[in-house]
Backbone as CSV, one residue per row, in Angstrom:
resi,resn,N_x,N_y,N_z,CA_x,CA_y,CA_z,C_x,C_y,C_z
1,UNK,93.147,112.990,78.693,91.902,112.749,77.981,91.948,111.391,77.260
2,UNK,93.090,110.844,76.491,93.268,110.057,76.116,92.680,108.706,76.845
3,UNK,93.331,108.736,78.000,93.782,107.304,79.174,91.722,107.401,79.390
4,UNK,91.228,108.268,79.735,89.944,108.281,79.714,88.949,107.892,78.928
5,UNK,88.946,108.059,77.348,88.762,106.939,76.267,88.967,106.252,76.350
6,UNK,90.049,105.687,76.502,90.680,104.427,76.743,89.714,103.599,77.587
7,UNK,89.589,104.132,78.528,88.861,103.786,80.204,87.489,103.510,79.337
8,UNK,86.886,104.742,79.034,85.035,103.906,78.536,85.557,102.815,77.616
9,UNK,86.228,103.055,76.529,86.502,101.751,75.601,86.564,100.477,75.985
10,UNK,87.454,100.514,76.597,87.782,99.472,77.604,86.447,98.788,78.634
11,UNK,85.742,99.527,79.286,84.597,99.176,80.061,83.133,98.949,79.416
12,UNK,83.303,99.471,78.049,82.230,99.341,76.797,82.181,98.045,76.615
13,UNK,83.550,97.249,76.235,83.598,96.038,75.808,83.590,94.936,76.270
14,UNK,83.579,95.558,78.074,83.607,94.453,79.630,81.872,94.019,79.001
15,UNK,81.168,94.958,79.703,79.683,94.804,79.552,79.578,94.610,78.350
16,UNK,79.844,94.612,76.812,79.323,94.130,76.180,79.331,92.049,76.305
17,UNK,80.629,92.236,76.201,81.331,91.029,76.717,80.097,90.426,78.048
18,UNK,80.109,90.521,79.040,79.387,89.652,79.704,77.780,90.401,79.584
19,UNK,77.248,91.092,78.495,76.289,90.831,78.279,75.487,90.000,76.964
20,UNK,76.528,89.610,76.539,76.272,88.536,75.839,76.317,87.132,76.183
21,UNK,77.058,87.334,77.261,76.658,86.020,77.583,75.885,85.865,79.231
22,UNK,74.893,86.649,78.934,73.456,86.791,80.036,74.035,87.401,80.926
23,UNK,74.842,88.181,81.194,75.169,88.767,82.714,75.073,90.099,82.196
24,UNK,73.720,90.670,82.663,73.521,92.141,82.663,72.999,92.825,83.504
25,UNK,74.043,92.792,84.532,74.708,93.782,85.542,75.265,95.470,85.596
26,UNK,74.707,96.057,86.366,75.350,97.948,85.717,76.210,97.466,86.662
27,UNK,77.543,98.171,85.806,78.896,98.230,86.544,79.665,98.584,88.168
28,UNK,78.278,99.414,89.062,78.694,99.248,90.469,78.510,98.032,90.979
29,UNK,77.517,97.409,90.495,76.793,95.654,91.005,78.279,94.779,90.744
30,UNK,78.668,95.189,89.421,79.695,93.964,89.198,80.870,94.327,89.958
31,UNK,81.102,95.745,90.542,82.510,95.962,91.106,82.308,95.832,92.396
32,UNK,81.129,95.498,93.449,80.644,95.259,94.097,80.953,93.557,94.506
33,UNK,79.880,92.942,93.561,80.396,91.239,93.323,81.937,91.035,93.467
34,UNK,82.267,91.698,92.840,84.120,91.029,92.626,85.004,91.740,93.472
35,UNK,84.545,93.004,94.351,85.588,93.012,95.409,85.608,92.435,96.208
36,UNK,85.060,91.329,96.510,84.692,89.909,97.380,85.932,89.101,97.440
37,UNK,86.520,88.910,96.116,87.789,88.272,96.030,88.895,89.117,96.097
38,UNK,89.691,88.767,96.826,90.902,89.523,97.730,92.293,89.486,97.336
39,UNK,93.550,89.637,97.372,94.797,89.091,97.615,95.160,89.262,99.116
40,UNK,95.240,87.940,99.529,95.928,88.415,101.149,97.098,87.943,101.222
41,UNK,97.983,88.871,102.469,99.627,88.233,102.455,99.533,88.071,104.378
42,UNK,99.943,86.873,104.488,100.127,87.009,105.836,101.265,86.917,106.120
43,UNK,102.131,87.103,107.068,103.473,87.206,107.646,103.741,87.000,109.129
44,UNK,105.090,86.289,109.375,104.990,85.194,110.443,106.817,85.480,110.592
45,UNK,107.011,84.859,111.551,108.586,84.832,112.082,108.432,83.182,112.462
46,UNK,109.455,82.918,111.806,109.542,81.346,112.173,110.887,81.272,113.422
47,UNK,111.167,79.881,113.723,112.326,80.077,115.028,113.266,80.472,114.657
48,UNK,113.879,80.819,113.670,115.143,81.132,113.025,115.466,82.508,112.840
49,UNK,114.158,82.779,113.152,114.331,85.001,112.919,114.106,85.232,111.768
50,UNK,114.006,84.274,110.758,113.325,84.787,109.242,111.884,85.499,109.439
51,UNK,111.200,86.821,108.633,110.166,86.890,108.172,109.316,86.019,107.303
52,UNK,108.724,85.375,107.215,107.746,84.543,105.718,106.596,85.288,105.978
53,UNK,106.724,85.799,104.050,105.399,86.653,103.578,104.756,85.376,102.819
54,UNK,103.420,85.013,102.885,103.040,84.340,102.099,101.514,85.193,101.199
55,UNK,101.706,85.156,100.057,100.670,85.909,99.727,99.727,84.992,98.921
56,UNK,98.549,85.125,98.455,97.726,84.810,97.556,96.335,85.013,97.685
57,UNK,95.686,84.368,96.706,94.460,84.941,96.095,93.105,83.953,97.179
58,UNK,91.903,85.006,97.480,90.867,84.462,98.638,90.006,83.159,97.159
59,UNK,89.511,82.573,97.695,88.375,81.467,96.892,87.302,81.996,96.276
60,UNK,87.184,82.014,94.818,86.650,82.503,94.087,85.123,81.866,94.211
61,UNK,84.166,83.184,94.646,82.777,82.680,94.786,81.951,82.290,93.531
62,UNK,81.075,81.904,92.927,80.653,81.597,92.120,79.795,82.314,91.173
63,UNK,79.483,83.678,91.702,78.973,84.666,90.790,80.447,84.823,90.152
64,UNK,81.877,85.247,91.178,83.009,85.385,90.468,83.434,84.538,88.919
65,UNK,83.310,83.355,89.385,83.750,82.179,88.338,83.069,82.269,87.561
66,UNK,81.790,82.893,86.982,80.546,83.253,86.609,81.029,84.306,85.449
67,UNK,81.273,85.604,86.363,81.751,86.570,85.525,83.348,85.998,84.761
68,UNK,84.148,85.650,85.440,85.684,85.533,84.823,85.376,84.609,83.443
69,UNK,84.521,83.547,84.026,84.366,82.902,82.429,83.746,83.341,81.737
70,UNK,82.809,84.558,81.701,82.153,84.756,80.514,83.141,85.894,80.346
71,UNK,84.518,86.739,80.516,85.586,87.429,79.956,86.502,86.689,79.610
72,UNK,86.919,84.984,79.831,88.047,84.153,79.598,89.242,84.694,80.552
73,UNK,88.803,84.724,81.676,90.209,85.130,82.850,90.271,84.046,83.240
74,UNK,91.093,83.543,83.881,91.534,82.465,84.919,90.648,83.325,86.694
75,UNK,90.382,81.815,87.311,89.480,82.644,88.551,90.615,83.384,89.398
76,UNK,91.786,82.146,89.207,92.707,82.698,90.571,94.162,83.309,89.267
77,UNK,94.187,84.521,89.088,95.143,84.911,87.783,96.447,84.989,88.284
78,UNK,96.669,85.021,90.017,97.799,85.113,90.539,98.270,84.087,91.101
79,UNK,99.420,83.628,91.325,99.977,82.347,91.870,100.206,82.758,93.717
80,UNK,100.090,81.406,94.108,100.330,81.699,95.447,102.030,81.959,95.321
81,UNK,102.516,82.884,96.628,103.704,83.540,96.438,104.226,83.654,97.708
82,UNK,105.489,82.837,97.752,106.245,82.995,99.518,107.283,83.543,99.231
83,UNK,107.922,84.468,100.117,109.157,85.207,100.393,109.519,85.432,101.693
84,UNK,110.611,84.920,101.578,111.499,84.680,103.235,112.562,86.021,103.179
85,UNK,112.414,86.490,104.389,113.560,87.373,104.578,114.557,87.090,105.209
């Protein structure tokens, strides 16, 4: 019950938050908008027989950059990320 308070609290203060600063959106629209931006990992065998995972974040559309700045997120919050096996 707790983690569930938590949850409206938490989502109370999203929408208040970007409805102050003109984005008043009901919350399927905005989870809608922003599953647009992705993390993808692609993976490859180079000549050597290594795996390379390379992962990172798709290009943030401009409703995105839209919403992130009126919460103060960074657009892309994850770094691009390689790992060789």
């Amino acid at each position: 019950l707790f983690v569930t308070v938590l949850a409206y609290h938490l989502l109370c203060v999203i929408q208040r938050t970007l409805r102050e600063s003109g984005i008043r959106h009901h919350w399927a629209t905005l989870r809608t908008h922003l599953s647009g931006q992705v993390r993808v990992t692609t993976s490859m065998v180079n000549d050597k027989g290594q795996v390379i995972h390379i992962r990172h974040t798709s290009e943030p559309e401009p409703v995105h950059v839209k919403i992130y700045n009126a919460l103060g997120l960074p657009v892309r919050p994850l770094r691009r990320l390689t790992v060789i096996e």
